[in-house]
PDB file of C-alpha atoms in Angstrom:
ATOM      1  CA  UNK A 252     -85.091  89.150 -19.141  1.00  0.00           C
ATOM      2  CA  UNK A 253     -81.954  91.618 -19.307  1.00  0.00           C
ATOM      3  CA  UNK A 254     -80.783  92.406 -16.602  1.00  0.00           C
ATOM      4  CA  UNK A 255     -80.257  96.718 -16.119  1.00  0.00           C
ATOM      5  CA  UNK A 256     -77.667  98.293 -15.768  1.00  0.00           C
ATOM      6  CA  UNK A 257     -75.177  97.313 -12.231  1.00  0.00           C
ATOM      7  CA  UNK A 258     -75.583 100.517 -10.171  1.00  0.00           C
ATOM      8  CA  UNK A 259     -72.607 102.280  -9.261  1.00  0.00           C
ATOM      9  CA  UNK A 260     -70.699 102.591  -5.502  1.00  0.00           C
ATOM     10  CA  UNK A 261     -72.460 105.682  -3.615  1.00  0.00           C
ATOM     11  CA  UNK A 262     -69.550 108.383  -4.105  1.00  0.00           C
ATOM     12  CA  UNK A 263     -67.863 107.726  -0.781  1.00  0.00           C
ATOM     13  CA  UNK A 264     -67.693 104.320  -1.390  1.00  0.00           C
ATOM     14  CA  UNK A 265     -66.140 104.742  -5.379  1.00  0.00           C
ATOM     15  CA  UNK A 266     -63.614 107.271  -3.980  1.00  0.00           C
ATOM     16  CA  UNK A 267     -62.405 105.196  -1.222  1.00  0.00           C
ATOM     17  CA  UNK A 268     -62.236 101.940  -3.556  1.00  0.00           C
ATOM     18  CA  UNK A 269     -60.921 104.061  -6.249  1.00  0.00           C
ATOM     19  CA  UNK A 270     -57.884 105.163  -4.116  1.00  0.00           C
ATOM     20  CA  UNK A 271     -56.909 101.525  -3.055  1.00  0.00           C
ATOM     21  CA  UNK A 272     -57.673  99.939  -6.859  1.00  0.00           C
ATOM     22  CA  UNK A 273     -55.123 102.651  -7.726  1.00  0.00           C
ATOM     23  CA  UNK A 274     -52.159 101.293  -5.471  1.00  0.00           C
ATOM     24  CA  UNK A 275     -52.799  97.684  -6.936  1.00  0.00           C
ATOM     25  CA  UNK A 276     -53.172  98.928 -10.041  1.00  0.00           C
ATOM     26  CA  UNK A 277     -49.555 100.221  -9.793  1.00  0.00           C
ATOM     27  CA  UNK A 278     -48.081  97.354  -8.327  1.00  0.00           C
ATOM     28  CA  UNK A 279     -48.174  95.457 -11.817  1.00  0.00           C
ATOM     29  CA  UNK A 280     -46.697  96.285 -15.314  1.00  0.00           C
ATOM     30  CA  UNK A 281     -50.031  95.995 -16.955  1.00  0.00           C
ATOM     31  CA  UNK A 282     -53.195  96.961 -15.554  1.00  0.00           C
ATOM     32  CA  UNK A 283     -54.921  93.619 -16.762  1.00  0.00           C
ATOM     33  CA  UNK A 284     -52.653  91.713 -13.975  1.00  0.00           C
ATOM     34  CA  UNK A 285     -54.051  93.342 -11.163  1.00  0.00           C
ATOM     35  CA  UNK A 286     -58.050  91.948 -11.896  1.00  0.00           C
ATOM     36  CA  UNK A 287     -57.650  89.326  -9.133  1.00  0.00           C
ATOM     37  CA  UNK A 288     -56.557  91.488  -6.426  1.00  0.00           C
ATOM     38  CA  UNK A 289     -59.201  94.220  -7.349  1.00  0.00           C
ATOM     39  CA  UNK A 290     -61.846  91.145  -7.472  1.00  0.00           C
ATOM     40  CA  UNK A 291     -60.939  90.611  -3.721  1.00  0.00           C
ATOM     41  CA  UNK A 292     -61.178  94.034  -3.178  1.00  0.00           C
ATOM     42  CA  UNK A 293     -64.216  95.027  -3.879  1.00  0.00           C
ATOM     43  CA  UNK A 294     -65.234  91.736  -2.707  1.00  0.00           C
ATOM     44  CA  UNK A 295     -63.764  93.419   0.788  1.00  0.00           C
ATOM     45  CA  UNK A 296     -66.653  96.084   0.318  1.00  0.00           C
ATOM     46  CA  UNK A 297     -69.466  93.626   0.041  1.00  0.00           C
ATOM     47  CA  UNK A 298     -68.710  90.233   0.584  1.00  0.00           C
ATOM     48  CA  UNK A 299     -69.557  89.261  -2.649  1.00  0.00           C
ATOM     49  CA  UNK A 300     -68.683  90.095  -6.046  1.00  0.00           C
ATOM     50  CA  UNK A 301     -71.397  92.267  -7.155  1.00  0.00           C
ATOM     51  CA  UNK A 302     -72.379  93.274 -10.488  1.00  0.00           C
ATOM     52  CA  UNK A 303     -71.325  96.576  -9.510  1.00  0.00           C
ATOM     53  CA  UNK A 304     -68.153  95.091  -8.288  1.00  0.00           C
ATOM     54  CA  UNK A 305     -67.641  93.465 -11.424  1.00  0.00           C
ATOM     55  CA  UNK A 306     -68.515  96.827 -13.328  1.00  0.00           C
ATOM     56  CA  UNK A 307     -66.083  98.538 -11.124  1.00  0.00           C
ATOM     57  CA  UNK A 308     -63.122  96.240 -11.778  1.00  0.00           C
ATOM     58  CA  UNK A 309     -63.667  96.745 -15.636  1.00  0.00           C
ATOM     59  CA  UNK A 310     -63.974 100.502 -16.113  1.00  0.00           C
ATOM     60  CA  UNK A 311     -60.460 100.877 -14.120  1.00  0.00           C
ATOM     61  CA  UNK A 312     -58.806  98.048 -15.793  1.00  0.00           C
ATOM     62  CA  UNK A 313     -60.682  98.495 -19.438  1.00  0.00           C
ATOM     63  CA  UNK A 314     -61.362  95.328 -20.129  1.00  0.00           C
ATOM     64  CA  UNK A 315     -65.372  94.298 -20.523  1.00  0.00           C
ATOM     65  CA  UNK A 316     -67.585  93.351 -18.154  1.00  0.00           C
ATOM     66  CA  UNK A 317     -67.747  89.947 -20.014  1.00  0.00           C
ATOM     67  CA  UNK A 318     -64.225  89.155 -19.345  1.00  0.00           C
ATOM     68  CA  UNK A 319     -64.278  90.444 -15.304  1.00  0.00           C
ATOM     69  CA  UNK A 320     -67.410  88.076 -14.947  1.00  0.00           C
ATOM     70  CA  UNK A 321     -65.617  85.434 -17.138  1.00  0.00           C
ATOM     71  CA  UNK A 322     -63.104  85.221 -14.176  1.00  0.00           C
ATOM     72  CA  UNK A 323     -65.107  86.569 -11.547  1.00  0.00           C
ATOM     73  CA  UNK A 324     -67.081  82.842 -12.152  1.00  0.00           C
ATOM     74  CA  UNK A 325     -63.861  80.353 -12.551  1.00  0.00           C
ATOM     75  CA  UNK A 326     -62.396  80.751  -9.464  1.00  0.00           C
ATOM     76  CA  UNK A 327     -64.364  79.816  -6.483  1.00  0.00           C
ATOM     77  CA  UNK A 328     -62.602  82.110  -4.086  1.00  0.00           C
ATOM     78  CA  UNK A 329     -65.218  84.624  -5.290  1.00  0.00           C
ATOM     79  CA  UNK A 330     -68.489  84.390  -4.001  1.00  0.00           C
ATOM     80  CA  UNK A 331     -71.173  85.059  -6.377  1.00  0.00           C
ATOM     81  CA  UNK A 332     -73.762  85.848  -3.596  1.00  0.00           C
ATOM     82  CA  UNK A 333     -73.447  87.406  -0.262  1.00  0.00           C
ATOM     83  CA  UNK A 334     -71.961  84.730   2.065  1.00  0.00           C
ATOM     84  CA  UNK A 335     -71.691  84.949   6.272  1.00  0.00           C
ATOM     85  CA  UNK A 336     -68.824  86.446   8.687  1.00  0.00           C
ATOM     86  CA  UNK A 337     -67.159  83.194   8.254  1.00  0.00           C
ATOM     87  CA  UNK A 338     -66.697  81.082   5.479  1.00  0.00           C
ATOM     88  CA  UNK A 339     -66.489  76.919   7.043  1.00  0.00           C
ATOM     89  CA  UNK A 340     -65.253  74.965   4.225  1.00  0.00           C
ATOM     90  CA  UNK A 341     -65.188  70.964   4.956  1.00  0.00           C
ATOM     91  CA  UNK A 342     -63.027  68.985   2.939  1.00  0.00           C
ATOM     92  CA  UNK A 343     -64.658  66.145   1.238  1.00  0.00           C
ATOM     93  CA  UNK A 344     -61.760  64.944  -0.908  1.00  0.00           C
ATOM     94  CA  UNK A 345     -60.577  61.000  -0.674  1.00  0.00           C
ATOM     95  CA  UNK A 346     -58.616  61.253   2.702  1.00  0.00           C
ATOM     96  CA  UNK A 347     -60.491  63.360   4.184  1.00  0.00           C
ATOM     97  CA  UNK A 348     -63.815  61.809   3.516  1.00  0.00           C
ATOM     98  CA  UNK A 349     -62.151  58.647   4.226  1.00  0.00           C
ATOM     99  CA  UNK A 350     -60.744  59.997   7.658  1.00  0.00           C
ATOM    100  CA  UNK A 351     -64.746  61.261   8.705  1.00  0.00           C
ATOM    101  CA  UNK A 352     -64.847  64.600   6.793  1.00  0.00           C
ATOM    102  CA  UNK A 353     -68.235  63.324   5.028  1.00  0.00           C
ATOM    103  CA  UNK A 354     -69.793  62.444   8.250  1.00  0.00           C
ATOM    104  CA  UNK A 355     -68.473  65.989   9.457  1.00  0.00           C
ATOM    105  CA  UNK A 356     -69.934  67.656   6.907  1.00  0.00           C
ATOM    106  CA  UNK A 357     -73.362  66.323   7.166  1.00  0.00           C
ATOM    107  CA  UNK A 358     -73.157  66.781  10.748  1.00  0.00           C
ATOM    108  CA  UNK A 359     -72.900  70.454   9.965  1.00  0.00           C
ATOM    109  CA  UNK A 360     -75.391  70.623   7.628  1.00  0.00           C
ATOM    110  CA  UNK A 361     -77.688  69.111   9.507  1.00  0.00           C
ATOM    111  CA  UNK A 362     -76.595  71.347  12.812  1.00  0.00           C
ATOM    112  CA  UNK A 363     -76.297  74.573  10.526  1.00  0.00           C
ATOM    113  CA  UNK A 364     -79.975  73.725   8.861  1.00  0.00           C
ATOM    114  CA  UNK A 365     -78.113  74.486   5.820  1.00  0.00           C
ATOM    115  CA  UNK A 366     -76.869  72.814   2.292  1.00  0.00           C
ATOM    116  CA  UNK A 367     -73.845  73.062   0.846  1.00  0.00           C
ATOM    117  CA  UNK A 368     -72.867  77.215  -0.213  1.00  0.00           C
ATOM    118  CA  UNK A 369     -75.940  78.110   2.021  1.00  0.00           C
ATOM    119  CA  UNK A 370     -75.572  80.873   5.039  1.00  0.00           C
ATOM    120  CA  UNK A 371     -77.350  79.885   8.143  1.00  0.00           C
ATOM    121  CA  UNK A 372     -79.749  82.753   9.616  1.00  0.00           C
ATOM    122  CA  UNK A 373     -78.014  85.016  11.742  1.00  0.00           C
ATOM    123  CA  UNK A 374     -75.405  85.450   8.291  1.00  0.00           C
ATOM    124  CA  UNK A 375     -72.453  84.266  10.532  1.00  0.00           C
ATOM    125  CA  UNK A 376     -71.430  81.141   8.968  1.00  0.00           C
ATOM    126  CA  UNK A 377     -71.444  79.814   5.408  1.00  0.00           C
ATOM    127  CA  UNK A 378     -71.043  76.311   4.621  1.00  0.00           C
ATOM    128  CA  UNK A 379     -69.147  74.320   1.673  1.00  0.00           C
ATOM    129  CA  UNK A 380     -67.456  71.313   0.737  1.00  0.00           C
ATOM    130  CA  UNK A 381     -64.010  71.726  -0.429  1.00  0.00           C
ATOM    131  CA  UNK A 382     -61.920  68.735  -2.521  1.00  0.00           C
ATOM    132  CA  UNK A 383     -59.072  69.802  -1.250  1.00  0.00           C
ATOM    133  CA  UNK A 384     -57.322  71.580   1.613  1.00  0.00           C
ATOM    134  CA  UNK A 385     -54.041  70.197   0.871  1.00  0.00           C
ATOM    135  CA  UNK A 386     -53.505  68.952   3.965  1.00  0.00           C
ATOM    136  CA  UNK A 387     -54.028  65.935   3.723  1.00  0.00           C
ATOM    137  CA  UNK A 388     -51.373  65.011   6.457  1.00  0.00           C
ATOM    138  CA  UNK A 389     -54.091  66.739   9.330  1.00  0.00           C
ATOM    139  CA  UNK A 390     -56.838  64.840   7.799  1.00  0.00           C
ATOM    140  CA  UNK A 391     -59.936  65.351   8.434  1.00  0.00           C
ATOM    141  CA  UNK A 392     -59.410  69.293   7.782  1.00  0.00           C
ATOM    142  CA  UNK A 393     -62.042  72.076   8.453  1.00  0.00           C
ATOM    143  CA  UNK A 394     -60.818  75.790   6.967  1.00  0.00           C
ATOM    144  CA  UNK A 395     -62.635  79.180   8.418  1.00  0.00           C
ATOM    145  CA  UNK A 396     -61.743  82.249   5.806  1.00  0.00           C
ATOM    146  CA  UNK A 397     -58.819  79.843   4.695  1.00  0.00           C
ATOM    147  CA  UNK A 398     -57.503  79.235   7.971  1.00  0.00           C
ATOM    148  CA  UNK A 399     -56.610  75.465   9.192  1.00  0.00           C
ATOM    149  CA  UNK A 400     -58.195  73.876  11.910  1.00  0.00           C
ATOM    150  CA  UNK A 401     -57.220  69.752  11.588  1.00  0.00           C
ATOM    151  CA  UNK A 402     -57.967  66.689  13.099  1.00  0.00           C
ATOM    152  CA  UNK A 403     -61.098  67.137  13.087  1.00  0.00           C
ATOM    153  CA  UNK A 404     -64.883  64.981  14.554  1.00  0.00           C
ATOM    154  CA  UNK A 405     -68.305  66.169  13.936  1.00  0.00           C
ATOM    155  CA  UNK A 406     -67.922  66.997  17.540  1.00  0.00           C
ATOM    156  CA  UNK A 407     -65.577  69.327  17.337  1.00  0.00           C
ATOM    157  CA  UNK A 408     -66.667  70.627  14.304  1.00  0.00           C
ATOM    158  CA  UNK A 409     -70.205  71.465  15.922  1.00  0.00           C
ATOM    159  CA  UNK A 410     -68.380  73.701  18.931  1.00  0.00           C
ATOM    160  CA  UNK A 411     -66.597  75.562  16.071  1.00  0.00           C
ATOM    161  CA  UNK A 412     -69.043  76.703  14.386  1.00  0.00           C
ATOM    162  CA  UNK A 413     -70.833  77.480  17.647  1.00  0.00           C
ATOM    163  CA  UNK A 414     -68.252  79.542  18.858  1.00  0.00           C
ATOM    164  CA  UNK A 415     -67.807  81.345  15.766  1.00  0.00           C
ATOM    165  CA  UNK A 416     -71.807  82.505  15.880  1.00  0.00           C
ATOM    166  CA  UNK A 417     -71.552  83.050  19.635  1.00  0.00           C
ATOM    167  CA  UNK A 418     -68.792  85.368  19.209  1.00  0.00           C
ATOM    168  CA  UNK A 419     -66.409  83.757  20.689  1.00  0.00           C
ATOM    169  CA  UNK A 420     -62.574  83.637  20.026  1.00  0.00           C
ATOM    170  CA  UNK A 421     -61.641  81.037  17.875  1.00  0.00           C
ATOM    171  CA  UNK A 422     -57.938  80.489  17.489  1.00  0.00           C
ATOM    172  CA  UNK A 423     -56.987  77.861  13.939  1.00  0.00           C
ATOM    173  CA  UNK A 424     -54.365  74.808  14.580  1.00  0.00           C
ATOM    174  CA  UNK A 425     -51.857  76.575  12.954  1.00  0.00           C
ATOM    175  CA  UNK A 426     -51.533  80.031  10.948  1.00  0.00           C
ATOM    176  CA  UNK A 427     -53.015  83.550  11.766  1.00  0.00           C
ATOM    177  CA  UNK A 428     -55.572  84.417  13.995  1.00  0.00           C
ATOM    178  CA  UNK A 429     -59.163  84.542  12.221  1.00  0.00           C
ATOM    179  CA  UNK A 430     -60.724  87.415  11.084  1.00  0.00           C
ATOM    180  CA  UNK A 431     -63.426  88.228   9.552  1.00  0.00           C
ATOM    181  CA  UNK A 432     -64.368  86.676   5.432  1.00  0.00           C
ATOM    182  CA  UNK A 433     -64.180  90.519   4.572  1.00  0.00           C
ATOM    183  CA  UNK A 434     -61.283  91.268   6.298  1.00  0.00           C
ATOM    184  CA  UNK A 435     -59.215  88.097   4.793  1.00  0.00           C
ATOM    185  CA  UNK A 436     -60.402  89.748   1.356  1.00  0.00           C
ATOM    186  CA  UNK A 437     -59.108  92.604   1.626  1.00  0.00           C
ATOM    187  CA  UNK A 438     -55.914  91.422   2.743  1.00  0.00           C
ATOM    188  CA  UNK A 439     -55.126  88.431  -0.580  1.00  0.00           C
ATOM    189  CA  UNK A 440     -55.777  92.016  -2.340  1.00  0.00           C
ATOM    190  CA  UNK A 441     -52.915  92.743  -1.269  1.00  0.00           C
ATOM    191  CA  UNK A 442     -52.910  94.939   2.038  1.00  0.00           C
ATOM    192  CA  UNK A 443     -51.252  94.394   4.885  1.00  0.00           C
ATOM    193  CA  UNK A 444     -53.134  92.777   8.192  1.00  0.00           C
ATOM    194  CA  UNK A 445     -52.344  95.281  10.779  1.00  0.00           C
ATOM    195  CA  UNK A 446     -53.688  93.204  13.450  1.00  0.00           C
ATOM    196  CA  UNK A 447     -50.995  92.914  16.504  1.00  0.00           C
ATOM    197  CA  UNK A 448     -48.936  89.418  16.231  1.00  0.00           C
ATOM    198  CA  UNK A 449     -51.117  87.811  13.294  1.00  0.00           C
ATOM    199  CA  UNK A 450     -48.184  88.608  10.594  1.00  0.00           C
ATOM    200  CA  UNK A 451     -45.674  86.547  12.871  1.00  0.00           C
ATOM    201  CA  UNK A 452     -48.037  83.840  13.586  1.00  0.00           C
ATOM    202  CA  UNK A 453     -47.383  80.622  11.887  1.00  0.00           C
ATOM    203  CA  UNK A 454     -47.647  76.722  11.468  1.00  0.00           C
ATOM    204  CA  UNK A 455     -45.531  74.084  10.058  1.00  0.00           C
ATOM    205  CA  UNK A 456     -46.659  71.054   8.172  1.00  0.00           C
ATOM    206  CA  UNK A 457     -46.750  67.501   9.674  1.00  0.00           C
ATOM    207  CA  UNK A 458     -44.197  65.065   9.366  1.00  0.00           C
ATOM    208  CA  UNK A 459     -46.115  63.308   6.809  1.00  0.00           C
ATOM    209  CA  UNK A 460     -45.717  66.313   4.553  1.00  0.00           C
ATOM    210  CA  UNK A 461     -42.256  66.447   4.898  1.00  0.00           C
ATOM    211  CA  UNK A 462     -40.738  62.916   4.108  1.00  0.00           C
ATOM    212  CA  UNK A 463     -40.160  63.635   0.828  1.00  0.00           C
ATOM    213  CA  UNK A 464     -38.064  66.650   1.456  1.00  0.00           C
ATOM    214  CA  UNK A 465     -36.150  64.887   3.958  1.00  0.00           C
ATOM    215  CA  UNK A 466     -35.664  62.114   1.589  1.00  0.00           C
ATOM    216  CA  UNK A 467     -34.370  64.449  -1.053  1.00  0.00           C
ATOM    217  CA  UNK A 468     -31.893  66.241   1.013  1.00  0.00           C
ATOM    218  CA  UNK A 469     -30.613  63.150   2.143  1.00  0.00           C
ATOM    219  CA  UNK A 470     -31.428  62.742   5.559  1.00  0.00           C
ATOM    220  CA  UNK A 471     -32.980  59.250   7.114  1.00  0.00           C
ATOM    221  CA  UNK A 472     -35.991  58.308   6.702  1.00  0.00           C
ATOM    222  CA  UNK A 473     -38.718  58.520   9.758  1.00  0.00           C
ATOM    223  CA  UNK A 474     -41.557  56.656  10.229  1.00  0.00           C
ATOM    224  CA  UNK A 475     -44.795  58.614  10.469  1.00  0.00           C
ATOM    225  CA  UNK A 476     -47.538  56.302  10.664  1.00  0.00           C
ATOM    226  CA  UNK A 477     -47.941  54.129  13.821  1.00  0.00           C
ATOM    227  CA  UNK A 478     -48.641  50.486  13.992  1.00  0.00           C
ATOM    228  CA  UNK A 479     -52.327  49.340  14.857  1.00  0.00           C
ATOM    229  CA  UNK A 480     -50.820  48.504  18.007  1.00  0.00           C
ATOM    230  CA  UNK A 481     -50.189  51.730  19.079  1.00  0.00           C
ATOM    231  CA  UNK A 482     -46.415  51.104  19.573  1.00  0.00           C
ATOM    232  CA  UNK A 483     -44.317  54.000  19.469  1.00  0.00           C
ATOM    233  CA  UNK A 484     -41.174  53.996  17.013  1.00  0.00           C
ATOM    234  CA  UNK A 485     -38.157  54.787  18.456  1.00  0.00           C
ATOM    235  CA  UNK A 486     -37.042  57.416  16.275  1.00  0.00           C
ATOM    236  CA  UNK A 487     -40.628  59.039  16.342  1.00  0.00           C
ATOM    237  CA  UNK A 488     -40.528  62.906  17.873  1.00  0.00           C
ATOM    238  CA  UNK A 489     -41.524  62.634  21.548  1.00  0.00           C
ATOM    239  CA  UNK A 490     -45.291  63.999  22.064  1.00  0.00           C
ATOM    240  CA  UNK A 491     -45.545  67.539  22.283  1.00  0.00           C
ATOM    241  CA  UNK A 492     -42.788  68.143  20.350  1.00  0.00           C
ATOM    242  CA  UNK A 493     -44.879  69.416  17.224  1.00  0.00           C
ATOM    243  CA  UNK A 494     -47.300  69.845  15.888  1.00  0.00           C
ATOM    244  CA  UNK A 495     -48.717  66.128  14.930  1.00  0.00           C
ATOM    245  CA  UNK A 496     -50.930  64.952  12.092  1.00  0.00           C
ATOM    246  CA  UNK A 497     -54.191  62.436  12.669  1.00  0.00           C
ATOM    247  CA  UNK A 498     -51.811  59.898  11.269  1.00  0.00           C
ATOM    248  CA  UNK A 499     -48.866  60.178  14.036  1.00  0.00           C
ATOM    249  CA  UNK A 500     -51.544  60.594  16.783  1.00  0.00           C
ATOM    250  CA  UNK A 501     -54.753  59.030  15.437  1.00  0.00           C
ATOM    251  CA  UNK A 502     -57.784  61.382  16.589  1.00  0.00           C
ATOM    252  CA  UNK A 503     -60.172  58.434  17.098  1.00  0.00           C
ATOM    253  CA  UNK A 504     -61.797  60.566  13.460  1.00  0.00           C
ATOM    254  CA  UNK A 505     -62.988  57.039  11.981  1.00  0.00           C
ATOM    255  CA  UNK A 506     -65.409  56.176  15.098  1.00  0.00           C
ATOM    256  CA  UNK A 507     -66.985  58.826  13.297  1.00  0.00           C
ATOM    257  CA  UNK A 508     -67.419  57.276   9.713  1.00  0.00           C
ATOM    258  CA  UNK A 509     -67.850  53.428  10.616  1.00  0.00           C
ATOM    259  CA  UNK A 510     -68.482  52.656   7.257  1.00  0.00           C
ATOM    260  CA  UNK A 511     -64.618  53.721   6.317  1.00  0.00           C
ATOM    261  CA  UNK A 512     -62.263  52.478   9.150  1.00  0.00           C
ATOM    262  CA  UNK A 513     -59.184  55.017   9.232  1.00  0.00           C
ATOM    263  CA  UNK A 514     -55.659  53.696   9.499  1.00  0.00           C
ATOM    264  CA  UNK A 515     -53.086  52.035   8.118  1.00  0.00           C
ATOM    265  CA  UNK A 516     -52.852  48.066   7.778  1.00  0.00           C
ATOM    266  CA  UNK A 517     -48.611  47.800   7.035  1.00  0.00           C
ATOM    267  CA  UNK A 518     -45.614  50.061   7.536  1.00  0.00           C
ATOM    268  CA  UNK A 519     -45.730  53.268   4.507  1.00  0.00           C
ATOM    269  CA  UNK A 520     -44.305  52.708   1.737  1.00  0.00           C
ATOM    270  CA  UNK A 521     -45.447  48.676   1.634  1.00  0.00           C
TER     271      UNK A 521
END
């Protein structure tokens, strides 16, 4: 059947999202450029984007509801449906999977009670697979609203989500403190997160990431990967040093997957 008309924002609502559409709006040269940032907006409002959302984005931009919905659907950083606080997305891609990120996944499926894209009760935590964090140097990687949390087990994968429906403060490997899905909309649409210390929080990739930049500006080459043997190169960084992937300090990740034994056989490269 057709579907009615998308009912508007009450008026408080429309004139509040109408004042911040107007400052992304004039960030661009033309108005058509600013329909991804006004998708995340109003996706801000509801944690979704709604009809009305999509409605919304087209009668400031003029453009059709057809084309907001045409790329309202393409990207999957829009949620067609309302979604939890907290958005737990479990890459599935070949590393990962290989490194136990299937086996965490169905873990948390099977301690959620949910599939994939389902929200568990309570509307705290949503659950996907993802093909790719690219991180594939922290392997296997978990993201909350984006955020990294690496080297993951089904184990530790479990207390996460745990703590995030308990309330509890949850603090990613690397990056800026979580917030809320909502909040981490509104802030890709382009405002600023006012919260104290999360602009100046940070995280650096893994070695692994970084050999080919250090190849190109010339400097030596450093092995990454350990030996089965668990022999420490000489010219590895000392522990504690930084920040180091599953692959310079092995999690223990495959005990979890027996059926795909992590680790590598030879020296990189070989």
């Amino acid at each position: 059947m057709p579907q009615l008309p998308a009912p508007d924002y009450p008026a408080d609502v429309r004139a509040r999202l109408e004042a911040d559409a107007k400052k992304i709006i004039g960030r661009y040269p033309g108005s058509r450029s600013a329909l991804l940032p006004l998708l995340h907006l109003v996706q801000a409002e509801e944690g979704f984007v709604s009809r009305t959302g999509m409605a919304f984005c087209a009668e400031l931009l003029e453009l059709t509801t057809a084309e907001v919905t045409a790329v309202a659907t393409f990207y999957s950083m829009y949620r067609r449906k309302p979604s939890g606080d907290y958005q737990v997305g479990v890459c599935t891609n070949t590393l990962c999977a290989v490194m136990g990120g299937d086996a965490i996944f169905d873990a948390l499926k099977e301690h959620l009670g949910v599939g994939n894209n389902e929200t568990t009760e309570d509307g705290k935590v949503t659950l996907e697979h993802i093909e790719c964090n690219a991180a594939c140097d922290f392997a296997p990687v978990v993201m909350v609203n984006w955020e990294f949390f690496d080297n993951q087990t089904p184990d530790s994968a479990k207390r996460l989500v745990d703590d995030l429906r308990e309330g509890h403060t949850v603090q990613p490997t690397r990056g800026a403190p979580l917030c809320t899905y909502k909040e981490t909309a509104r802030i890709l649409a382009g405002f600023p997160d006012e919260r104290p210390g999360a602009v100046e929080a940070t995280g650096g990739a893994g070695p692994a990431s970084l050999a080919g930049l250090r190849l190109a500006k010339g400097e030596a080459p450093q092995r990454v990967v350990r030996p089965r043997d668990g022999a420490r190169p000489q010219d590895a960084p000392q522990p504690g040093a930084e920040h180091l992937s599953s692959h310079d300090a092995p999690q223990q990740t495959s005990a979890s997957d027996p059926d795909h034994p992590a680790g590598p056989a030879v020296e990189e490269g070989e």
